[in-house]
Coordinates of C-alpha atoms and ligand atoms in Angstrom, one line a residue:
X1311 CA -103.2 187.5 26.1
X1312 CA -100.7 189.5 24.2
X1313 CA -102.2 192.4 22.3
X1314 CA -102.9 191.6 18.7
X1315 CA -100.6 193.5 16.4
X1316 CA -102.6 195.0 13.6
X1317 CA -100.9 194.1 10.4
X1318 CA -101.4 195.9 7.1
X1319 CA -103.6 193.7 4.9
X1320 CA -103.4 192.3 1.4
X1321 CA -105.4 195.3 0.2
X1322 CA -102.9 197.6 1.8
X1323 CA -100.1 195.8 -0.1
X1324 CA -102.1 196.2 -3.4
X1325 CA -102.4 199.9 -2.8
X1326 CA -98.8 200.3 -1.9
X1327 CA -97.7 198.4 -5.1
X1328 CA -100.0 200.5 -7.2
X1329 CA -98.5 203.6 -5.6
X1330 CA -94.9 202.8 -6.4
X1331 CA -95.7 201.6 -9.9
X1332 CA -93.3 203.1 -12.4
X1333 CA -90.9 204.3 -9.8
X1334 CA -87.2 203.3 -9.5
X1335 CA -86.5 199.8 -8.2
X1336 CA -85.3 200.9 -4.8
X1337 CA -88.9 202.0 -3.9
X1338 CA -89.7 198.3 -3.5
X1339 CA -87.9 198.5 -0.2
X1340 CA -91.0 200.2 1.1
X1341 CA -93.0 197.0 1.0
X1342 CA -90.7 195.2 3.4
X1343 CA -92.9 193.9 6.3
X1344 CA -95.7 191.6 7.2
X1345 CA -99.2 191.5 5.6
X1346 CA -102.3 189.8 6.8
X1347 CA -103.8 187.8 3.9
X1348 CA -106.9 185.6 4.0
X1349 CA -105.8 182.7 6.2
X1350 CA -102.1 183.4 6.3
X1351 CA -99.4 186.0 6.8
X1352 CA -97.0 187.0 4.1
X1353 CA -93.7 188.3 5.3
X1354 CA -91.5 190.2 2.9
X1355 CA -88.2 190.0 4.8
X1356 CA -85.8 191.3 2.3
X1357 CA -86.2 193.2 -0.9
X1358 CA -83.5 192.8 -3.5
X1359 CA -81.5 195.8 -4.5
X1360 CA -82.2 195.5 -8.3
X1361 CA -83.9 193.2 -10.7
X1362 CA -80.7 191.3 -11.3
X1363 CA -79.6 190.8 -7.7
X1364 CA -80.3 187.7 -5.6
X1365 CA -84.2 187.6 -5.4
X1366 CA -86.2 188.9 -2.5
X1367 CA -86.8 186.7 0.5
X1368 CA -90.4 185.9 1.5
X1369 CA -92.2 183.8 4.0
X1370 CA -95.7 182.4 4.3
X1371 CA -96.9 181.8 7.9
X1372 CA -99.9 179.8 8.5
X1373 CA -101.5 178.2 11.6
X1374 CA -101.6 174.4 11.3
X1375 CA -105.3 174.4 12.0
X1376 CA -106.0 177.0 9.3
X1377 CA -104.4 174.7 6.6
X1378 CA -106.1 171.6 7.8
X1379 CA -102.9 170.0 9.1
X1380 CA -103.9 167.4 11.6
X1381 CA -102.3 167.3 15.0
X1382 CA -100.5 164.0 14.5
X1383 CA -98.5 165.6 11.7
X1384 CA -96.6 167.8 14.1
X1385 CA -96.7 165.7 17.3
X1386 CA -93.0 164.8 17.5
X1387 CA -89.8 166.4 16.3
X1388 CA -89.4 163.6 13.7
X1389 CA -92.9 164.2 12.4
X1390 CA -92.3 167.9 12.2
X1391 CA -89.3 167.3 10.0
X1392 CA -91.2 164.8 7.8
X1393 CA -94.2 167.2 7.4
X1394 CA -92.0 170.2 6.7
X1395 CA -90.2 168.3 4.0
X1396 CA -93.5 167.1 2.5
X1397 CA -94.9 170.7 2.4
X1398 CA -91.7 172.0 0.7
X1399 CA -92.1 169.3 -1.9
X1400 CA -95.8 170.2 -2.4
X1401 CA -94.9 173.8 -2.8
X1402 CA -92.2 173.0 -5.3
X1403 CA -94.7 170.8 -7.2
X1404 CA -97.3 173.5 -7.2
X1405 CA -94.7 175.9 -8.7
X1406 CA -94.0 173.4 -11.5
X1407 CA -97.7 172.7 -12.1
X1408 CA -98.4 176.4 -12.4
X1409 CA -96.2 176.2 -15.5
X1410 CA -95.6 179.9 -15.0
X1411 CA -94.2 181.7 -18.0
X1412 CA -91.7 182.7 -15.4
X1413 CA -90.0 185.9 -16.5
X1414 CA -92.2 188.9 -16.5
X1415 CA -89.8 191.7 -17.0
X1416 CA -86.1 192.2 -16.6
X1417 CA -83.6 190.1 -14.6
X1418 CA -85.3 187.8 -12.2
X1419 CA -88.7 189.5 -12.5
X1420 CA -91.5 187.1 -11.8
X1421 CA -89.5 184.2 -10.5
X1422 CA -90.7 182.2 -7.5
X1423 CA -88.5 179.5 -6.1
X1424 CA -88.2 177.3 -3.1
X1425 CA -85.2 175.1 -2.1
X1426 CA -86.2 171.8 -3.5
X1427 CA -85.6 168.6 -1.5
X1428 CA -83.9 165.7 -3.1
X1429 CA -84.3 162.0 -2.3
X1430 CA -83.4 162.5 1.4
X1431 CA -85.6 163.9 4.0
X1432 CA -83.6 166.4 5.9
X1433 CA -84.4 169.2 8.4
X1434 CA -84.3 172.2 6.1
X1435 CA -85.0 175.9 6.6
X1436 CA -87.3 176.1 3.6
X1437 CA -90.1 174.7 5.6
X1438 CA -90.5 174.8 9.4
X1439 CA -93.4 173.1 11.2
X1440 CA -94.2 173.7 14.9
X1441 CA -97.5 173.1 16.7
X1442 CA -98.1 176.8 16.5
X1443 CA -97.0 177.8 13.1
X1444 CA -96.1 176.5 9.7
X1445 CA -93.6 178.6 7.7
X1446 CA -92.5 178.3 4.1
X1447 CA -89.5 180.3 3.1
X1448 CA -89.0 181.1 -0.6
X1449 CA -87.6 183.7 -2.9
X1450 CA -89.3 185.9 -5.5
X1451 CA -88.0 188.3 -8.2
X1452 CA -90.0 191.5 -7.8
X1453 CA -91.0 192.6 -11.3
X1454 CA -89.4 195.4 -13.2
X1455 CA -89.2 196.8 -16.7
X1456 CA -85.6 197.8 -17.0
X1457 CA -85.1 199.2 -13.6
X1458 CA -88.6 200.6 -13.1
X1459 CA -91.2 198.9 -10.9
X1460 CA -93.9 197.0 -12.7
X1461 CA -96.7 197.5 -10.1
X1462 CA -99.4 195.6 -11.8
X1463 CA -97.1 192.6 -12.3
X1464 CA -96.1 192.8 -8.7
X1465 CA -99.7 192.8 -7.6
X1466 CA -100.3 189.7 -9.7
X1467 CA -97.3 188.0 -8.2
X1468 CA -97.8 188.8 -4.6
X1469 CA -101.5 189.2 -4.3
X1470 CA -102.8 186.6 -6.8
X1471 CA -100.2 183.9 -7.4
X1472 CA -99.1 183.5 -3.8
X1473 CA -102.6 183.1 -2.4
X1474 CA -103.2 180.5 -5.2
X1475 CA -100.0 178.7 -4.2
X1476 CA -101.2 178.7 -0.6
X1477 CA -104.5 177.2 -1.7
X1478 CA -102.8 174.5 -3.8
X1479 CA -99.8 173.5 -1.7
X1480 CA -100.6 174.6 1.9
X1481 CA -104.3 173.7 2.2
X1482 CA -105.1 170.1 3.0
X1483 CA -108.6 168.8 2.9
X1484 CA -110.3 168.0 6.1
X1485 CA -109.4 164.6 7.5
X1486 CA -113.0 163.4 7.4
X1487 CA -113.0 164.0 3.6
X1488 CA -109.9 161.8 2.9
X1489 CA -110.8 159.1 0.5
X1490 CA -113.6 161.0 -1.1
X1491 CA -113.7 163.8 -3.5
X1492 CA -111.2 164.9 -6.1
X1493 CA -108.4 166.0 -3.8
X1494 CA -108.2 162.7 -1.9
X1495 CA -104.9 161.3 -1.0
X1496 CA -103.3 164.5 0.3
X1497 CA -103.3 163.3 3.8
X1498 CA -102.6 159.7 2.8
X1499 CA -99.3 160.8 1.2
X1500 CA -98.4 162.9 4.2
X1501 CA -99.1 159.9 6.4
X1502 CA -97.0 157.6 4.2
X1503 CA -94.1 160.0 4.5
X1504 CA -94.3 160.2 8.2
X1505 CA -94.6 156.4 8.5
X1506 CA -91.6 156.0 6.2
X1507 CA -89.5 158.3 8.4
X1508 CA -90.6 156.6 11.6
X1509 CA -90.0 153.1 10.2
X1510 CA -86.5 154.1 9.0
X1511 CA -85.7 155.6 12.4
X1512 CA -86.9 152.4 14.1
X1513 CA -84.9 150.2 11.8
X1514 CA -81.8 152.3 12.4
X1515 CA -82.4 152.1 16.2
X1516 CA -82.8 148.4 15.9
X1517 CA -79.3 147.9 14.4
X1518 CA -77.4 148.3 17.6
X1519 CA -79.7 146.0 19.6
X1520 CA -79.1 143.3 17.0
X1521 CA -75.4 143.9 16.7
X1522 CA -75.8 145.0 13.1
X1523 CA -74.3 148.0 11.3
X1524 CA -76.6 148.1 8.3
X1525 CA -79.8 146.6 7.0
X1526 CA -81.1 146.3 3.4
X1527 CA -84.7 145.3 3.2
X1528 CA -86.0 142.8 0.6
X1529 CA -87.5 144.7 -2.3
X1530 CA -85.1 147.7 -2.0
X1531 CA -84.1 149.3 -5.3
X1532 CA -80.5 150.3 -5.0
X1533 CA -79.3 151.5 -8.5
X1534 CA -79.8 155.1 -9.4
X1535 CA -81.0 156.6 -12.7
X1536 CA -77.6 157.9 -13.7
X1537 CA -74.4 159.5 -12.3
X1538 CA -76.2 162.8 -12.2
X1539 CA -79.6 161.7 -11.0
X1540 CA -80.3 160.2 -7.6
X1541 CA -83.7 158.9 -8.6
X1542 CA -84.2 155.1 -8.7
X1543 CA -83.3 153.3 -11.8
X1544 CA -86.4 151.9 -13.5
X1545 CA -87.1 149.3 -16.1
X1546 CA -87.5 145.5 -16.5
X1547 CA -83.8 144.9 -16.0
X1548 CA -83.7 146.4 -12.5
X1549 CA -83.4 143.7 -9.9
X1550 CA -85.0 144.3 -6.5
X1551 CA -82.8 143.4 -3.5
X1552 CA -83.2 140.1 -1.8
X1553 CA -81.3 138.9 1.2
X1554 CA -79.8 135.4 1.2
X1555 CA -81.4 133.2 3.9
X1556 CA -78.2 132.8 5.9
X1557 CA -77.8 136.6 6.3
X1558 CA -81.4 137.5 6.6
X1559 CA -82.8 139.1 9.7
X1560 CA -86.3 140.4 10.4
X1561 CA -86.7 143.7 12.2
X1562 CA -89.8 145.2 13.6
X1563 CA -91.2 148.6 12.4
X1564 CA -94.0 150.6 13.9
X1565 CA -95.9 151.0 10.6
X1566 CA -95.0 148.1 8.4
X1567 CA -94.7 145.3 10.9
X1568 CA -91.8 142.8 10.5
X1569 CA -89.4 143.6 7.7
X1570 CA -87.0 141.0 6.3
X1571 CA -83.7 141.9 4.8
X1572 CA -80.0 141.6 4.8
X1573 CA -78.4 142.3 8.2
X1574 CA -74.8 143.3 8.0
X1575 CA -73.3 142.2 11.4
X1576 CA -70.7 144.2 13.3
X1577 CA -67.1 143.3 12.4
X1578 CA -65.4 143.1 9.0
X1579 CA -67.6 142.6 6.0
X1580 CA -66.5 142.2 2.4
X1581 CA -68.6 142.8 -0.6
X1582 CA -67.0 140.7 -3.4
X1583 CA -68.0 139.9 -7.0
X1584 CA -67.2 140.5 -10.6
X1585 CA -66.9 143.9 -12.2
X1586 CA -70.3 145.5 -12.9
X1587 CA -72.2 143.1 -10.6
X1588 CA -73.5 145.8 -8.2
X1589 CA -70.9 146.0 -5.5
X1590 CA -70.4 149.8 -5.5
X1591 CA -74.1 150.3 -5.9
X1592 CA -74.7 148.4 -2.6
X1593 CA -72.0 150.3 -0.8
X1594 CA -73.3 153.6 -2.0
X1595 CA -76.8 152.8 -0.8
X1596 CA -75.3 151.9 2.6
X1597 CA -73.4 155.3 2.7
X1598 CA -76.8 157.0 2.1
X1599 CA -78.5 154.9 4.7
X1600 CA -77.5 157.4 7.4
X1601 CA -80.3 159.5 6.0
X1602 CA -84.0 158.9 5.7
X1603 CA -85.4 158.6 2.2
X1604 CA -88.8 159.5 0.7
X1605 CA -91.3 156.8 0.0
X1606 CA -90.7 155.4 -3.5
X1607 CA -87.0 156.1 -3.4
X1608 CA -86.2 152.4 -3.3
X1609 CA -83.8 152.9 -0.3
X1610 CA -86.5 153.8 2.2
X1611 CA -85.7 150.6 4.1
X1612 CA -81.9 150.7 3.7
X1613 CA -80.5 152.0 6.9
X1614 CA -76.9 152.2 8.2
X1615 CA -75.4 153.1 11.6
X1616 CA -75.8 156.9 11.8
X1617 CA -72.1 157.4 12.3
X1618 CA -71.0 155.5 9.1
X1619 CA -68.4 157.3 7.1
X1620 CA -67.5 156.6 3.5
X1621 CA -63.7 156.6 3.3
X1622 CA -61.6 157.2 0.2
X1623 CA -58.2 158.3 -1.0
X1624 CA -58.0 162.0 -1.6
X1625 CA -54.6 163.1 -2.7
X1626 CA -53.8 166.8 -2.6
X1627 CA -55.8 167.5 0.6
X1628 CA -54.3 169.3 3.5
X1629 CA -53.7 167.4 6.8
X1630 CA -53.2 169.1 10.1
X1631 CA -51.5 167.2 12.9
X1632 CA -53.3 163.9 12.5
X1633 CA -51.9 160.7 14.1
X1634 CA -51.6 158.4 11.1
X1635 CA -49.0 156.3 12.8
X1636 CA -51.3 153.2 13.1
X1637 CA -51.0 153.1 9.3
X1638 CA -47.8 155.0 8.4
X1639 CA -44.5 155.2 10.2
X1640 CA -41.0 156.1 9.3
X1641 CA -41.5 158.3 6.2
X1642 CA -38.4 159.4 4.3
X1643 CA -36.9 162.5 6.0
X1644 CA -38.5 161.3 9.3
X1645 CA -41.7 163.3 9.0
X1646 CA -43.5 162.7 12.3
X1647 CA -46.6 160.6 11.5
X1648 CA -48.0 160.9 15.0
X1649 CA -48.7 164.6 14.2
X1650 CA -48.7 164.4 10.5
X1651 CA -49.0 167.7 8.6
X1652 CA -48.9 168.2 4.9
X1653 CA -50.3 170.6 2.3
X1654 CA -50.5 167.9 -0.3
X1655 CA -51.3 164.4 0.9
X1656 CA -50.6 161.4 -1.2
X1657 CA -53.3 158.7 -1.8
X1658 CA -52.3 156.6 1.1
X1659 CA -51.6 159.4 3.6
X1660 CA -54.9 161.0 2.8
X1661 CA -56.8 157.8 3.2
X1662 CA -55.1 157.1 6.5
X1663 CA -56.0 160.6 7.7
X1664 CA -59.6 160.3 6.5
X1665 CA -59.9 157.2 8.7
X1666 CA -58.3 158.6 11.8
X1667 CA -60.3 161.9 11.5
X1668 CA -63.5 159.9 11.2
X1669 CA -62.6 157.9 14.3
X1670 CA -61.9 161.1 16.2
X1671 CA -65.3 162.4 15.2
X1672 CA -67.0 159.2 16.5
X1673 CA -67.4 157.0 13.4
X1674 CA -68.3 153.4 14.3
X1675 CA -68.5 152.1 10.7
X1676 CA -66.2 152.7 7.8
X1677 CA -67.3 152.1 4.2
X1678 CA -64.5 151.6 1.8
X1679 CA -64.6 150.9 -2.0
X1680 CA -61.6 149.5 -3.7
X1681 CA -62.5 151.7 -6.7
X1682 CA -61.7 154.8 -4.8
X1683 CA -58.9 153.6 -2.5
X1684 CA -55.1 153.8 -2.8
X1685 CA -53.9 150.3 -3.6
X1686 CA -50.8 150.5 -1.5
X1687 CA -53.0 151.6 1.5
X1688 CA -55.3 148.6 1.1
X1689 CA -52.8 145.8 0.4
X1690 CA -49.2 144.7 0.1
X1691 CA -49.0 141.1 -1.2
X1692 CA -46.4 138.5 -0.4
X1693 CA -44.3 139.2 -3.4
X1694 CA -44.1 142.9 -2.7
X1695 CA -43.2 142.1 0.9
X1696 CA -40.4 140.0 -0.4
X1697 CA -39.1 142.6 -2.8
X1698 CA -39.4 145.7 -0.5
X1699 CA -38.6 144.8 3.1
X1700 CA -40.8 146.1 5.9
X1701 CA -38.1 148.5 7.1
X1702 CA -38.3 150.2 3.7
X1703 CA -42.1 150.5 3.6
X1704 CA -43.7 153.1 5.8
X1705 CA -47.3 151.8 5.2
X1706 CA -49.0 149.1 7.1
X1707 CA -51.8 148.3 4.8
X1708 CA -55.4 148.4 5.9
X1709 CA -55.7 144.6 5.7
X1710 CA -53.4 144.3 8.6
X1711 CA -55.3 146.9 10.7
X1712 CA -58.9 146.3 10.0
X1713 CA -59.3 143.6 12.7
X1714 CA -57.6 145.6 15.4
X1715 CA -59.9 148.5 14.5
X1716 CA -62.8 146.3 15.3
X1717 CA -61.4 144.4 18.3
X1718 CA -60.0 147.4 20.1
X1719 CA -62.1 150.3 19.1
X1720 CA -65.3 148.4 18.1
X1721 CA -65.2 150.1 14.7
X1722 CA -66.6 147.9 11.9
X1723 CA -65.8 148.0 8.2
X1724 CA -67.6 147.2 5.0
X1725 CA -65.2 146.9 2.2
X1726 CA -65.8 146.4 -1.5
X1727 CA -63.1 144.1 -2.8
X1728 CA -63.0 142.8 -6.4
X1729 CA -59.3 142.1 -6.7
X1730 CA -57.5 141.8 -3.4
X1731 CA -58.2 138.2 -2.2
X1732 CA -55.8 138.7 0.8
X1733 CA -58.8 140.3 2.5
X1734 CA -60.5 136.9 2.8
X1735 CA -58.3 136.1 5.8
X1736 CA -59.7 139.0 7.8
X1737 CA -63.4 138.9 7.0
X1738 CA -66.2 137.9 9.4
X1739 CA -68.8 138.1 6.6
X1740 CA -68.5 137.9 2.9
X1741 CA -71.4 139.1 0.6
X1742 CA -71.0 138.0 -3.0
X1743 CA -72.8 140.3 -5.5
X1744 CA -73.6 138.1 -8.5
X1745 CA -75.6 139.8 -11.2
X1746 CA -77.0 142.2 -8.7
X1747 CA -78.0 139.3 -6.4
X1748 CA -76.6 139.1 -2.9
X1749 CA -75.2 135.7 -1.9
X1750 CA -73.6 134.7 1.3
X1751 CA -70.1 133.6 0.4
X1752 CA -68.7 133.6 4.0
X1753 CA -68.2 129.8 4.1
X1754 CA -66.8 129.6 0.6
X1755 CA -64.4 132.4 1.4
X1756 CA -63.1 130.5 4.5
X1757 CA -62.6 127.5 2.4
X1758 CA -60.7 129.4 -0.3
X1759 CA -58.6 131.1 2.3
X1760 CA -57.6 127.7 3.7
X1761 CA -57.0 126.1 0.3
X1762 CA -54.9 129.0 -1.0
X1763 CA -52.8 130.5 1.8
X1764 CA -51.4 133.8 0.6
X1765 CA -48.1 133.4 2.5
X1766 CA -48.4 137.0 3.5
X1767 CA -46.7 138.2 6.7
X1768 CA -48.9 140.0 9.1
X1769 CA -47.2 143.4 9.2
X1770 CA -48.6 144.7 12.5
X1771 CA -49.5 143.1 15.7
X1772 CA -49.8 146.1 17.9
X1773 CA -53.2 147.5 19.0
X1774 CA -55.0 150.4 17.4
X1775 CA -54.9 153.4 19.6
X1776 CA -57.9 155.7 20.0
X1777 CA -57.0 159.0 18.3
X1778 CA -56.1 161.8 20.6
X1779 CA -58.7 164.7 20.5
X1780 CA -57.2 167.6 18.6
X1781 CA -57.8 171.2 19.8
X1782 CA -58.3 173.6 16.9
X1783 CA -57.0 177.2 17.3
X1784 CA -59.7 179.8 16.8
X1785 CA -57.8 182.0 14.4
X1786 CA -57.7 179.4 11.6
X1787 CA -61.5 179.3 11.6
X1788 CA -62.1 183.0 10.9
X1789 CA -63.3 183.8 7.4
X1790 CA -62.0 187.3 8.0
X1791 CA -58.6 186.2 8.9
X1792 CA -57.4 186.5 5.4
X1793 CA -58.1 190.2 5.0
X1794 CA -61.2 192.1 5.5
X1795 CA -64.7 191.0 4.5
X1796 CA -66.5 187.9 5.7
X1797 CA -67.2 185.8 2.8
X1798 CA -68.6 182.3 2.9
X1799 CA -70.2 180.7 -0.1
X1800 CA -71.1 177.2 -1.1
X1801 CA -71.0 175.6 -4.5
X1802 CA -73.1 172.6 -4.9
X1803 CA -72.0 169.8 -2.7
X1804 CA -68.4 170.2 -3.7
X1805 CA -66.9 173.4 -2.4
X1806 CA -67.1 176.1 0.2
X1807 CA -65.4 179.4 -0.3
X1808 CA -64.3 180.5 3.1
X1809 CA -62.7 183.9 3.2
X1810 CA -59.9 183.6 0.7
X1811 CA -59.7 179.9 0.6
X1812 CA -61.7 177.2 -1.0
X1813 CA -62.5 174.0 0.9
X1814 CA -62.7 171.1 -1.4
X1815 CA -65.5 168.7 -0.4
X1816 CA -65.6 166.5 -3.4
X1817 CA -64.3 163.5 -1.5
X1818 CA -66.8 164.1 1.3
X1819 CA -69.4 161.9 -0.3
X1820 CA -72.1 162.0 2.4
X1821 CA -72.9 165.6 1.8
X1822 CA -76.0 165.0 -0.3
X1823 CA -77.6 168.4 -0.7
X1824 CA -76.2 171.8 -1.7
X1825 CA -78.2 173.3 1.2
X1826 CA -76.1 171.1 3.6
X1827 CA -73.0 172.7 2.1
X1828 CA -74.4 176.1 2.8
X1829 CA -75.2 175.2 6.3
X1830 CA -71.7 173.8 6.8
X1831 CA -70.2 177.1 5.5
X1832 CA -72.4 179.1 7.9
X1833 CA -71.6 176.8 10.8
X1834 CA -67.9 177.1 10.1
X1835 CA -67.9 180.8 10.6
X1836 CA -69.9 180.3 13.8
X1837 CA -67.5 177.7 15.2
X1838 CA -64.4 179.9 15.5
X1839 CA -64.2 181.7 18.8
X1840 CA -67.7 180.6 19.9
X1841 CA -67.3 176.8 20.1
X1842 CA -63.7 176.2 19.0
X1843 CA -62.0 178.7 21.2
X1844 CA -58.5 177.2 21.3
X1845 CA -59.3 175.1 24.4
X1846 CA -62.0 172.8 23.2
X1847 CA -61.4 169.6 21.3
X1848 CA -62.9 169.5 17.8
X1849 CA -65.5 166.9 18.4
X1850 CA -66.7 168.5 21.7
X1851 CA -67.0 171.9 20.1
X1852 CA -69.0 170.4 17.2
X1853 CA -71.3 168.6 19.7
X1854 CA -72.0 171.8 21.5
X1855 CA -72.7 173.6 18.2
X1856 CA -75.1 170.8 17.2
X1857 CA -76.9 171.0 20.6
X1858 CA -77.6 174.6 19.8
X1859 CA -78.7 173.8 16.3
X1860 CA -81.1 171.1 17.6
X1861 CA -82.5 173.5 20.2
X1862 CA -82.9 176.6 18.1
X1863 CA -83.1 175.3 14.6
X1864 CA -81.2 176.1 11.4
X1865 CA -82.2 179.8 11.6
X1866 CA -79.3 180.5 14.0
X1867 CA -77.2 180.0 10.9
X1868 CA -78.9 182.8 8.9
X1869 CA -76.3 185.4 7.9
X1870 CA -79.1 188.0 8.1
X1871 CA -81.5 189.2 10.7
X1872 CA -84.3 187.2 9.2
X1873 CA -84.5 183.5 8.3
X1874 CA -83.2 182.1 5.0
X1875 CA -84.8 179.2 3.2
X1876 CA -81.8 177.5 1.7
X1877 CA -80.2 175.6 4.6
X1878 CA -80.4 171.9 5.4
X1879 CA -79.1 169.9 8.3
X1880 CA -75.7 168.3 7.8
X1881 CA -74.2 165.6 10.0
X1882 CA -71.6 166.5 12.6
X1883 CA -69.2 164.2 10.7
X1884 CA -69.4 166.3 7.5
X1885 CA -69.0 169.5 9.4
X1886 CA -65.9 168.0 11.0
X1887 CA -64.7 166.9 7.6
X1888 CA -64.9 170.5 6.3
X1889 CA -63.0 171.8 9.3
X1890 CA -60.3 169.2 8.7
X1891 CA -60.0 170.3 5.1
X1892 CA -59.5 173.9 5.9
X1893 CA -56.1 174.9 4.7
X1894 CA -55.9 177.5 7.5
X1895 CA -56.8 175.0 10.2
X1896 CA -54.2 174.9 13.0
X1897 CA -54.4 172.7 16.1
X1898 CA -52.6 173.0 19.4
X1899 CA -49.2 171.4 19.5
X1900 CA -48.2 169.3 22.5
X1901 CA -46.8 172.3 24.2
X1902 CA -49.5 174.8 23.7
X1903 CA -50.2 177.0 20.6
X1904 CA -47.5 176.9 18.0
Ligands
LIG2420 P1 -69.4 147.1 -9.5 O1 -69.0 148.0 -8.4 O2 -69.6 145.7 -9.0 O3 -68.4 147.1 -10.6 P2 -71.7 148.8 -9.9 O4 -72.3 148.7 -8.6 O5 -71.0 150.0 -10.3 O6 -70.8 147.5 -10.1 O7 -72.9 148.5 -10.9 C1 -72.7 148.4 -12.3 C2 -74.0 148.8 -13.0 O8 -75.1 148.0 -12.7 C3 -74.4 150.2 -12.7 O9 -74.7 150.9 -13.8 C4 -75.6 150.1 -11.8 O10 -76.5 151.1 -11.9 C5 -76.2 148.8 -12.3 N1 -76.9 148.1 -11.2 C6 -76.5 147.9 -9.9 N2 -77.4 147.2 -9.2 C7 -78.4 146.9 -10.1 C8 -79.7 146.2 -9.9 N3 -80.0 145.7 -8.8 N4 -80.5 146.1 -11.0 C9 -80.1 146.7 -12.2 N5 -79.0 147.4 -12.4 C10 -78.1 147.5 -11.3
LIG2421 MG1 -67.4 149.3 -8.3

């Protein structure tokens, strides 16, 4: 037995706060430390420098048994993530329900906030569950009047409100009481969340066995509330998804039994249909299907191959030595497209690079929407072929490469096509979205393709080479490289400030949470030198970094000595996408470093 460390208690904290009442704000630093409360430990890890600075960082630590958390809730890694997410949501809900007047003094005085999960269930540092301990990480604004400590307010915040929050959000009733009494349902909702996660993971695992790349269950609600809200659209006009018989499959789940839905087979799949008939909505749901969703989201049985990447045109981005020659060759001025570099890509070169980079990072499914693609990358019709001869056109359009991608590399594509009928010739499966209803149009499409030949000339018959692994040089990955201080900062899901540069992530659509962006930023500064040392290929370095993350958790990314509560797990593919968009990225040339 290790000796029990005697911690100061809640009463000690009260006394301490009373003692520093009225003093200058920096005296708050003296309360840094851990305190034994009734049934939990409060850790005050970092005290803000003044009332206007970033709020102080706190943690609640509680033994699972002390909070009534049953053993099944933390029995597996997947359950620990599901439970942690559920607890973070409860904590956030308890903060809302408290309807706290909020401010109680100057600056951020009186604020309590936790990193709030969205519709996806991600491993996040705000809540960490292990069989030994449950930890909630949050921030609080220690109260001040002007720059003087408000001791009484601080006592209320730390010694009254926090225990009340623990009672509300981090205390579950005993399992034998479930279904009785006023607080029934707590454990049911936790169980529902765990079951939803396990079902989604089982569905995703079943895809490969059944040669599918995605699955959309009957009853799924795909449309979202609005462009700025990821919640499900509600109302009488919302149509639940239903698979056409000919494309329907039934997959087994551990908790919901057999589930029927649309199975999208490997190969080339088109989503066709009139404007505003739900094509992009379906594709967007597929792109989110790489993540698990909360019960009630509407997409909790929509799953996609975990390596799926949404591809789009992204003019203006930087490209570092990417082999885009399968798509583009013989540019004016003879730019080498086998090691293509540019500080300002065009629509077509950016879309080509996005695909090749995704392949290099291990993508097995590409999701492409005509709405966000470069037209000349997607298609070149018969008339344009006649007008501009092939030797004057560097681009081999995607329509002429998509089959080789599948046949040679096993990479499938799902493409939204409203206008380019030439794609009918290359499709294995055609889904017709008609007034939000999915129909199987595969046979009809074949017929149409036979009846109306396009007369197009296939522009490429060569194979699709697997991209060569690129080896990043360490110096381009150092946030200090551009003078002095380390500075990495994330803005929403769109941007990372990395040293002096800004990484534009707007086109990286599968970053779904600002906390993922922060984690990517933190991971970037860890990659240089440690995992990407100038000898390791990008994907291999990222895989090593992710092994460490899985082993030690997100806390290794904390920029401080103590954990932070605002990180969420990204996918390797999005971290790679951020590296690829670094303007300072340099990779090894064929003959060593340039
Ligand atoms: P498309 O890409 O075919 O032009 P969208 O997918 O953008 O169409 O959908 C058009 C509109 O219809 C969007 O506002 C979307 O929210 C809505 N919508 C999509 N699917 C459904 C559905 N199943 N029920 C109700 N509205 C839907
Ligand atoms: Mg659309």
